[in-house]
Amino acid sequence: MQEMIESIRRRLLPWFRRTQRDLPWRRTYDPYHVWISEIMLQQTQMERGVAYFHRWISRFPDLAAVAAATEQEILKYWEGLGYYARARNLHRAARLLMDRYDGDIPCDYSELLSLPGVGPYTAAAIASIACGQDIAVVDANVARILARLYDIEQPVKTAGCRQRIDALAAALLPPGKARIFNQALMDLGGLICTPKNPDCDHCPLAEVCRARLRGTVADRPVPASRREIVLIQMATAILSHAGRVFIQQRLADDIWGGLWEFPGGRLEDGESPEEAVIREYREETGFEVKICRRLTTVTHFYTRYKVVLHCFACRLVGSDTVARLAAAQDCRWVTAGELSEYGFPAGHRKLLDHLAAVRPDFFIDPCR
């Protein structure tokens, strides 16, 4: 056991020094930068995460800037990353840190865990990568690497297997080198020991990898039972009137709480998308609307859901423009140019992106 540990350390660290990715938070190891990167990279590919990181730091260069911002601006700069609870928790944590720590981010693992939105993985990443503490960081990349190195035959997401992986990661950690070792494992998982088609020929740990020696790399890690994808059919419409369009802000405790949207909702049994739009507008705003035309259909995924959003343009029936909100906290009539100031969920943002690409003149006469 100890011989394998020493061999892994001896091979992995020099490889990382030669090949490590040039990532912006690695240039500073500022706890704020590390924290933002770790939150952003959850459920986000590296290249996209780096682009968002640069944009975020340009607007919010430090914790004080995050704390001073409105939630609306925070959500707008998070738009496109999804899982918006992360942004709201980050905002809450920034304000708490300004009050409790005078803007400093603590290095203590337990204190980090007390922050909104900071779980065991993020706390370990900040403590080890930003602060150099000897704490192992175990994400999906690390779990996959260890499942292959030790040829683990159990699904990695079961409680017993996760405990074993955590113990292996802690045993592998070389004292005083947590920052470089944890990042080396992350890079190995991101560049070489990938989920599909791992590049074993260029892996620095190939000679000590039990799964490679036994021919089981393709079978590791053992996956958990696949969850069924749930299809959700929804409909929405852009309501235009007198050169403006109607948007409403979702309730704070909704899944996309605080974001803005065009009214709409889920299709009921036997209901057409057009019928759903008319019903939803009546129920959510009190407006009677008439469908002008179909715009597009967009699809997006979150967790285990596949959402198909049918999109239309519509106009008011009558002249009443005062909404009676039943499923939103605020609403506005805005110009086309003002839409860019608001954060939208993925489906509605895809609709706007589609219009910008295919119908750039759409808002001149939406019902044409």
Tab-separated table of C-alpha atoms in Angstrom:
chain	number	residue	atom	x	y	z
A	1	MET	CA	0.000	0.000	0.000
A	2	GLN	CA	2.650	2.542	1.023
A	3	GLU	CA	4.861	1.559	-1.900
A	4	MET	CA	2.028	2.336	-4.335
A	5	ILE	CA	1.357	5.643	-2.601
A	6	GLU	CA	4.984	6.702	-2.933
A	7	SER	CA	5.062	5.607	-6.569
A	8	ILE	CA	1.963	7.661	-7.388
A	9	ARG	CA	3.391	10.751	-5.700
A	10	ARG	CA	6.755	10.325	-7.388
A	11	ARG	CA	5.228	10.075	-10.853
A	12	LEU	CA	2.351	12.552	-10.602
A	13	LEU	CA	4.015	15.676	-9.183
A	14	PRO	CA	6.743	16.064	-11.855
A	15	TRP	CA	4.143	15.448	-14.562
A	16	PHE	CA	2.002	18.281	-13.188
A	17	ARG	CA	4.941	20.691	-12.989
A	18	ARG	CA	5.615	20.061	-16.698
A	19	THR	CA	2.061	20.082	-18.017
A	20	GLN	CA	-0.179	22.078	-15.674
A	21	ARG	CA	-2.880	24.173	-17.292
A	22	ASP	CA	-2.465	27.941	-17.217
A	23	LEU	CA	-5.637	28.881	-15.358
A	24	PRO	CA	-6.241	32.451	-14.136
A	25	TRP	CA	-6.852	31.536	-10.478
A	26	ARG	CA	-3.562	29.624	-10.431
A	27	ARG	CA	-1.696	32.839	-11.132
A	28	THR	CA	-2.747	34.329	-7.796
A	29	TYR	CA	-4.126	31.551	-5.551
A	30	ASP	CA	-6.194	34.340	-4.050
A	31	PRO	CA	-8.877	32.640	-1.885
A	32	TYR	CA	-11.563	34.751	-3.559
A	33	HIS	CA	-10.399	33.675	-7.024
A	34	VAL	CA	-10.210	30.014	-6.008
A	35	TRP	CA	-13.655	30.193	-4.427
A	36	ILE	CA	-15.262	31.759	-7.515
A	37	SER	CA	-13.591	29.247	-9.836
A	38	GLU	CA	-14.717	26.264	-7.790
A	39	ILE	CA	-18.320	27.444	-7.630
A	40	MET	CA	-18.382	28.228	-11.358
A	41	LEU	CA	-16.821	24.957	-12.455
A	42	GLN	CA	-19.529	22.872	-10.816
A	43	GLN	CA	-21.508	21.472	-13.773
A	44	THR	CA	-19.494	23.654	-16.207
A	45	GLN	CA	-16.763	22.728	-18.688
A	46	MET	CA	-13.340	24.256	-18.071
A	47	GLU	CA	-13.098	26.444	-21.191
A	48	ARG	CA	-16.517	27.946	-20.580
A	49	GLY	CA	-15.777	28.375	-16.882
A	50	VAL	CA	-12.592	30.336	-17.621
A	51	ALA	CA	-14.504	32.740	-19.885
A	52	TYR	CA	-17.122	33.328	-17.201
A	53	PHE	CA	-14.410	33.733	-14.568
A	54	HIS	CA	-12.711	36.536	-16.526
A	55	ARG	CA	-16.047	38.284	-17.084
A	56	TRP	CA	-16.968	37.956	-13.412
A	57	ILE	CA	-13.641	39.206	-12.038
A	58	SER	CA	-13.711	42.153	-14.434
A	59	ARG	CA	-17.011	43.273	-12.885
A	60	PHE	CA	-16.491	41.966	-9.321
A	61	PRO	CA	-12.733	42.198	-8.635
A	62	ASP	CA	-13.090	41.420	-4.939
A	63	LEU	CA	-15.484	40.223	-2.295
A	64	ALA	CA	-16.614	43.751	-1.447
A	65	ALA	CA	-17.853	44.252	-5.019
A	66	VAL	CA	-19.935	41.081	-4.826
A	67	ALA	CA	-21.419	42.082	-1.482
A	68	ALA	CA	-22.291	45.575	-2.729
A	69	ALA	CA	-24.041	44.355	-5.892
A	70	THR	CA	-27.759	43.775	-6.204
A	71	GLU	CA	-29.030	40.232	-6.540
A	72	GLN	CA	-30.335	41.150	-9.989
A	73	GLU	CA	-26.851	42.052	-11.201
A	74	ILE	CA	-25.368	38.916	-9.652
A	75	LEU	CA	-27.913	36.770	-11.484
A	76	LYS	CA	-27.291	38.614	-14.745
A	77	TYR	CA	-23.550	37.928	-14.595
A	78	TRP	CA	-24.310	34.299	-13.745
A	79	GLU	CA	-26.712	33.945	-16.661
A	80	GLY	CA	-25.882	30.889	-18.740
A	81	LEU	CA	-24.102	28.971	-15.973
A	82	GLY	CA	-27.357	27.563	-14.588
A	83	TYR	CA	-28.026	26.290	-11.066
A	84	TYR	CA	-28.714	29.843	-9.947
A	85	ALA	CA	-28.867	28.925	-6.268
A	86	ARG	CA	-25.056	28.920	-6.483
A	87	ALA	CA	-25.061	32.612	-7.411
A	88	ARG	CA	-27.553	33.560	-4.718
A	89	ASN	CA	-25.581	31.637	-2.091
A	90	LEU	CA	-22.358	33.261	-3.262
A	91	HIS	CA	-23.986	36.674	-2.859
A	92	ARG	CA	-25.206	35.810	0.647
A	93	ALA	CA	-21.805	34.431	1.623
A	94	ALA	CA	-20.019	37.556	0.373
A	95	ARG	CA	-22.201	39.779	2.529
A	96	LEU	CA	-21.709	37.512	5.513
A	97	LEU	CA	-17.931	37.557	5.036
A	98	MET	CA	-17.892	41.342	4.833
A	99	ASP	CA	-19.773	41.538	8.126
A	100	ARG	CA	-18.075	38.696	9.999
A	101	TYR	CA	-14.513	38.668	8.619
A	102	ASP	CA	-14.096	42.198	7.271
A	103	GLY	CA	-13.925	40.829	3.730
A	104	ASP	CA	-11.377	38.078	4.358
A	105	ILE	CA	-12.122	34.491	3.402
A	106	PRO	CA	-11.193	32.107	6.238
A	107	CYS	CA	-8.896	29.171	5.640
A	108	ASP	CA	-10.379	27.026	8.400
A	109	TYR	CA	-12.306	24.113	6.896
A	110	SER	CA	-15.097	24.226	9.492
A	111	GLU	CA	-15.574	27.966	9.094
A	112	LEU	CA	-15.726	27.590	5.319
A	113	LEU	CA	-18.397	24.912	5.687
A	114	SER	CA	-20.573	27.378	7.581
A	115	LEU	CA	-20.839	29.672	4.538
A	116	PRO	CA	-23.967	29.515	2.341
A	117	GLY	CA	-23.418	27.256	-0.658
A	118	VAL	CA	-20.056	25.901	0.528
A	119	GLY	CA	-20.065	22.131	0.923
A	120	PRO	CA	-17.278	19.688	1.825
A	121	TYR	CA	-15.708	19.725	-1.646
A	122	THR	CA	-15.597	23.518	-2.032
A	123	ALA	CA	-14.369	23.996	1.540
A	124	ALA	CA	-11.579	21.478	0.952
A	125	ALA	CA	-10.617	23.117	-2.357
A	126	ILE	CA	-10.324	26.595	-0.829
A	127	ALA	CA	-8.487	25.352	2.257
A	128	SER	CA	-5.961	23.288	0.292
A	129	ILE	CA	-5.504	25.160	-3.003
A	130	ALA	CA	-5.744	28.732	-1.721
A	131	CYS	CA	-4.387	28.196	1.793
A	132	GLY	CA	-2.101	25.184	1.385
A	133	GLN	CA	-3.731	23.093	4.106
A	134	ASP	CA	-3.290	19.328	4.031
A	135	ILE	CA	-6.831	18.411	3.012
A	136	ALA	CA	-7.684	16.046	0.158
A	137	VAL	CA	-10.078	17.340	-2.517
A	138	VAL	CA	-12.305	14.681	-4.043
A	139	ASP	CA	-14.440	15.592	-7.057
A	140	ALA	CA	-15.715	13.404	-9.890
A	141	ASN	CA	-12.304	13.510	-11.602
A	142	VAL	CA	-10.479	12.321	-8.492
A	143	ALA	CA	-13.051	9.621	-7.767
A	144	ARG	CA	-12.692	8.306	-11.322
A	145	ILE	CA	-8.882	8.262	-11.113
A	146	LEU	CA	-8.868	6.390	-7.804
A	147	ALA	CA	-11.496	3.919	-9.028
A	148	ARG	CA	-9.136	3.051	-11.903
A	149	LEU	CA	-5.871	3.169	-9.974
A	150	TYR	CA	-7.220	0.733	-7.371
A	151	ASP	CA	-9.654	-1.077	-9.719
A	152	ILE	CA	-12.606	-0.510	-7.421
A	153	GLU	CA	-15.527	-2.775	-8.302
A	154	GLN	CA	-18.311	-0.881	-6.512
A	155	PRO	CA	-20.249	2.133	-7.832
A	156	VAL	CA	-18.323	5.189	-6.666
A	157	LYS	CA	-21.432	7.059	-5.539
A	158	THR	CA	-22.439	4.510	-2.910
A	159	ALA	CA	-21.737	5.576	0.667
A	160	GLY	CA	-19.289	2.770	1.408
A	161	CYS	CA	-17.296	3.296	-1.777
A	162	ARG	CA	-17.198	7.062	-1.266
A	163	GLN	CA	-15.748	6.526	2.212
A	164	ARG	CA	-13.061	4.293	0.730
A	165	ILE	CA	-12.195	6.844	-1.966
A	166	ASP	CA	-12.005	9.637	0.611
A	167	ALA	CA	-9.647	7.503	2.701
A	168	LEU	CA	-7.447	6.711	-0.322
A	169	ALA	CA	-7.284	10.382	-1.309
A	170	ALA	CA	-6.266	11.369	2.217
A	171	ALA	CA	-3.571	8.673	2.319
A	172	LEU	CA	-2.144	9.757	-1.046
A	173	LEU	CA	-1.799	13.411	-0.039
A	174	PRO	CA	1.899	14.264	0.482
A	175	PRO	CA	2.350	16.434	3.615
A	176	GLY	CA	2.869	20.089	2.795
A	177	LYS	CA	2.032	19.639	-0.914
A	178	ALA	CA	-1.761	19.651	-0.906
A	179	ARG	CA	-2.052	22.579	-3.307
A	180	ILE	CA	0.013	21.019	-6.079
A	181	PHE	CA	-1.087	17.411	-5.503
A	182	ASN	CA	-4.824	18.120	-5.504
A	183	GLN	CA	-4.507	20.168	-8.680
A	184	ALA	CA	-2.370	17.471	-10.274
A	185	LEU	CA	-5.173	14.954	-9.765
A	186	MET	CA	-7.718	17.424	-11.154
A	187	ASP	CA	-5.626	18.011	-14.275
A	188	LEU	CA	-5.010	14.306	-14.724
A	189	GLY	CA	-8.754	13.698	-14.663
A	190	GLY	CA	-9.481	16.610	-16.976
A	191	LEU	CA	-6.749	15.926	-19.547
A	192	ILE	CA	-5.731	12.246	-19.429
A	193	CYS	CA	-7.927	10.016	-17.256
A	194	THR	CA	-11.133	11.263	-18.878
A	195	PRO	CA	-14.548	9.602	-18.517
A	196	LYS	CA	-14.429	8.229	-22.072
A	197	ASN	CA	-11.398	7.205	-24.115
A	198	PRO	CA	-8.743	7.891	-21.450
A	199	ASP	CA	-5.258	8.486	-22.870
A	200	CYS	CA	-3.536	5.672	-20.971
A	201	ASP	CA	-0.505	5.793	-23.274
A	202	HIS	CA	0.394	9.248	-21.943
A	203	CYS	CA	-0.696	8.768	-18.350
A	204	PRO	CA	2.093	9.246	-15.786
A	205	LEU	CA	0.423	6.635	-13.575
A	206	ALA	CA	-0.128	3.974	-16.247
A	207	GLU	CA	2.452	1.580	-14.795
A	208	VAL	CA	0.798	1.530	-11.371
A	209	CYS	CA	-2.843	1.589	-12.518
A	210	ARG	CA	-4.490	-1.695	-11.543
A	211	ALA	CA	-7.428	-1.224	-13.928
A	212	ARG	CA	-4.998	-0.842	-16.840
A	213	LEU	CA	-3.023	-3.903	-15.785
A	214	ARG	CA	-6.240	-5.941	-15.492
A	215	GLY	CA	-7.903	-4.548	-18.633
A	216	THR	CA	-10.856	-3.009	-16.763
A	217	VAL	CA	-10.292	0.706	-17.491
A	218	ALA	CA	-13.431	0.929	-19.627
A	219	ASP	CA	-15.458	-0.556	-16.757
A	220	ARG	CA	-14.202	1.874	-14.095
A	221	PRO	CA	-15.647	3.654	-12.350
A	222	VAL	CA	-18.673	1.417	-11.986
A	223	PRO	CA	-21.666	3.672	-12.735
A	224	ALA	CA	-24.665	4.065	-10.521
A	225	SER	CA	-28.039	3.002	-11.853
A	226	ARG	CA	-28.988	5.336	-14.680
A	227	ARG	CA	-31.851	7.659	-13.809
A	228	GLU	CA	-34.672	8.006	-16.295
A	229	ILE	CA	-34.789	11.299	-18.196
A	230	VAL	CA	-38.099	13.065	-17.544
A	231	LEU	CA	-39.558	14.961	-20.519
A	232	ILE	CA	-41.345	18.229	-19.734
A	233	GLN	CA	-43.316	20.045	-22.421
A	234	MET	CA	-43.713	23.785	-21.828
A	235	ALA	CA	-44.879	26.835	-23.763
A	236	THR	CA	-44.186	30.550	-23.575
A	237	ALA	CA	-44.822	33.637	-25.665
A	238	ILE	CA	-43.385	37.104	-26.065
A	239	LEU	CA	-46.188	39.589	-25.497
A	240	SER	CA	-45.666	42.897	-27.298
A	241	HIS	CA	-47.591	46.147	-26.983
A	242	ALA	CA	-46.806	49.719	-28.041
A	243	GLY	CA	-43.153	48.992	-28.756
A	244	ARG	CA	-42.486	47.139	-25.503
A	245	VAL	CA	-42.566	43.530	-24.335
A	246	PHE	CA	-43.811	42.086	-21.064
A	247	ILE	CA	-41.508	40.249	-18.636
A	248	GLN	CA	-42.069	39.019	-15.110
A	249	GLN	CA	-39.704	38.094	-12.276
A	250	ARG	CA	-39.940	34.626	-10.773
A	251	LEU	CA	-40.702	34.215	-7.088
A	252	ALA	CA	-37.649	34.160	-4.836
A	253	ASP	CA	-38.176	30.539	-3.744
A	254	ASP	CA	-38.666	29.192	-7.277
A	255	ILE	CA	-36.041	27.001	-8.936
A	256	TRP	CA	-34.946	30.020	-11.000
A	257	GLY	CA	-35.940	32.512	-8.333
A	258	GLY	CA	-35.183	36.151	-9.107
A	259	LEU	CA	-34.701	35.594	-12.845
A	260	TRP	CA	-36.977	37.177	-15.440
A	261	GLU	CA	-39.085	35.358	-18.002
A	262	PHE	CA	-41.872	35.564	-20.518
A	263	PRO	CA	-45.010	34.052	-18.936
A	264	GLY	CA	-45.831	30.456	-19.727
A	265	GLY	CA	-45.788	27.040	-18.190
A	266	ARG	CA	-46.259	23.339	-18.495
A	267	LEU	CA	-48.715	21.826	-20.946
A	268	GLU	CA	-51.688	20.130	-19.326
A	269	ASP	CA	-53.006	16.797	-20.568
A	270	GLY	CA	-54.505	17.104	-24.033
A	271	GLU	CA	-53.537	20.770	-24.318
A	272	SER	CA	-51.753	22.270	-27.324
A	273	PRO	CA	-48.819	24.658	-26.794
A	274	GLU	CA	-50.928	27.533	-28.108
A	275	GLU	CA	-53.732	26.736	-25.665
A	276	ALA	CA	-51.203	26.527	-22.834
A	277	VAL	CA	-49.865	30.019	-23.611
A	278	ILE	CA	-53.339	31.567	-23.555
A	279	ARG	CA	-54.241	29.786	-20.307
A	280	GLU	CA	-50.952	30.610	-18.579
A	281	TYR	CA	-51.168	34.301	-19.474
A	282	ARG	CA	-54.715	34.431	-18.121
A	283	GLU	CA	-53.759	32.618	-14.882
A	284	GLU	CA	-50.406	34.336	-14.258
A	285	THR	CA	-51.111	37.905	-15.370
A	286	GLY	CA	-54.834	38.313	-15.993
A	287	PHE	CA	-54.085	39.239	-19.612
A	288	GLU	CA	-56.135	37.869	-22.465
A	289	VAL	CA	-53.796	37.239	-25.383
A	290	LYS	CA	-53.978	36.006	-28.947
A	291	ILE	CA	-51.213	33.986	-30.586
A	292	CYS	CA	-49.640	35.752	-33.576
A	293	ARG	CA	-47.163	33.176	-34.739
A	294	ARG	CA	-44.850	30.349	-33.713
A	295	LEU	CA	-41.243	31.439	-33.218
A	296	THR	CA	-39.211	28.325	-32.472
A	297	THR	CA	-38.840	25.358	-30.135
A	298	VAL	CA	-35.840	25.194	-27.816
A	299	THR	CA	-34.612	22.323	-25.698
A	300	HIS	CA	-32.505	22.421	-22.572
A	301	PHE	CA	-31.566	20.023	-19.798
A	302	TYR	CA	-31.199	20.339	-16.066
A	303	THR	CA	-30.496	17.500	-13.626
A	304	ARG	CA	-32.601	14.629	-15.022
A	305	TYR	CA	-35.115	16.737	-16.910
A	306	LYS	CA	-35.365	17.421	-20.621
A	307	VAL	CA	-37.396	20.586	-21.161
A	308	VAL	CA	-38.936	21.284	-24.567
A	309	LEU	CA	-40.098	24.909	-24.720
A	310	HIS	CA	-42.526	25.894	-27.494
A	311	CYS	CA	-42.140	29.617	-28.202
A	312	PHE	CA	-44.643	32.028	-29.746
A	313	ALA	CA	-45.343	35.714	-30.268
A	314	CYS	CA	-48.636	37.056	-28.971
A	315	ARG	CA	-50.558	40.293	-28.577
A	316	LEU	CA	-53.089	41.682	-26.117
A	317	VAL	CA	-56.802	41.264	-26.574
A	318	GLY	CA	-58.051	44.617	-25.345
A	319	SER	CA	-56.084	47.579	-23.982
A	320	ASP	CA	-55.522	46.712	-20.301
A	321	THR	CA	-51.754	46.653	-19.658
A	322	VAL	CA	-51.810	46.324	-15.854
A	323	ALA	CA	-50.906	42.788	-14.851
A	324	ARG	CA	-52.438	41.007	-11.871
A	325	LEU	CA	-49.558	38.741	-10.920
A	326	ALA	CA	-50.273	35.282	-9.548
A	327	ALA	CA	-46.942	33.507	-10.032
A	328	ALA	CA	-44.316	36.260	-10.015
A	329	GLN	CA	-42.929	38.911	-7.677
A	330	ASP	CA	-42.545	41.771	-10.183
A	331	CYS	CA	-43.217	42.633	-13.812
A	332	ARG	CA	-42.255	45.257	-16.378
A	333	TRP	CA	-42.919	46.438	-19.891
A	334	VAL	CA	-39.467	46.926	-21.425
A	335	THR	CA	-37.951	47.844	-24.761
A	336	ALA	CA	-36.023	45.304	-26.811
A	337	GLY	CA	-32.767	47.066	-25.928
A	338	GLU	CA	-33.487	46.784	-22.206
A	339	LEU	CA	-33.854	42.988	-22.312
A	340	SER	CA	-30.066	42.575	-22.144
A	341	GLU	CA	-30.108	44.083	-18.641
A	342	TYR	CA	-32.102	41.181	-17.211
A	343	GLY	CA	-31.122	37.605	-16.388
A	344	PHE	CA	-33.270	34.866	-17.966
A	345	PRO	CA	-33.424	31.081	-17.454
A	346	ALA	CA	-31.748	28.941	-20.098
A	347	GLY	CA	-34.818	28.306	-22.264
A	348	HIS	CA	-35.812	31.964	-22.481
A	349	ARG	CA	-32.225	33.058	-23.118
A	350	LYS	CA	-32.023	30.515	-25.957
A	351	LEU	CA	-35.194	32.005	-27.393
A	352	LEU	CA	-33.698	35.508	-27.340
A	353	ASP	CA	-30.437	34.238	-28.839
A	354	HIS	CA	-32.406	32.523	-31.607
A	355	LEU	CA	-34.248	35.730	-32.426
A	356	ALA	CA	-30.997	37.721	-32.460
A	357	ALA	CA	-29.491	35.271	-34.945
A	358	VAL	CA	-32.482	34.500	-37.161
A	359	ARG	CA	-34.851	37.445	-36.752
A	360	PRO	CA	-32.775	40.485	-35.702
A	361	ASP	CA	-35.680	42.729	-36.737
A	362	PHE	CA	-38.182	40.758	-34.663
A	363	PHE	CA	-38.915	43.450	-32.073
A	364	ILE	CA	-39.724	46.046	-34.729
A	365	ASP	CA	-42.955	44.161	-35.410
A	366	PRO	CA	-43.113	40.964	-33.302
A	367	CYS	CA	-46.445	39.831	-34.707
A	368	ARG	CA	-45.471	40.264	-38.334
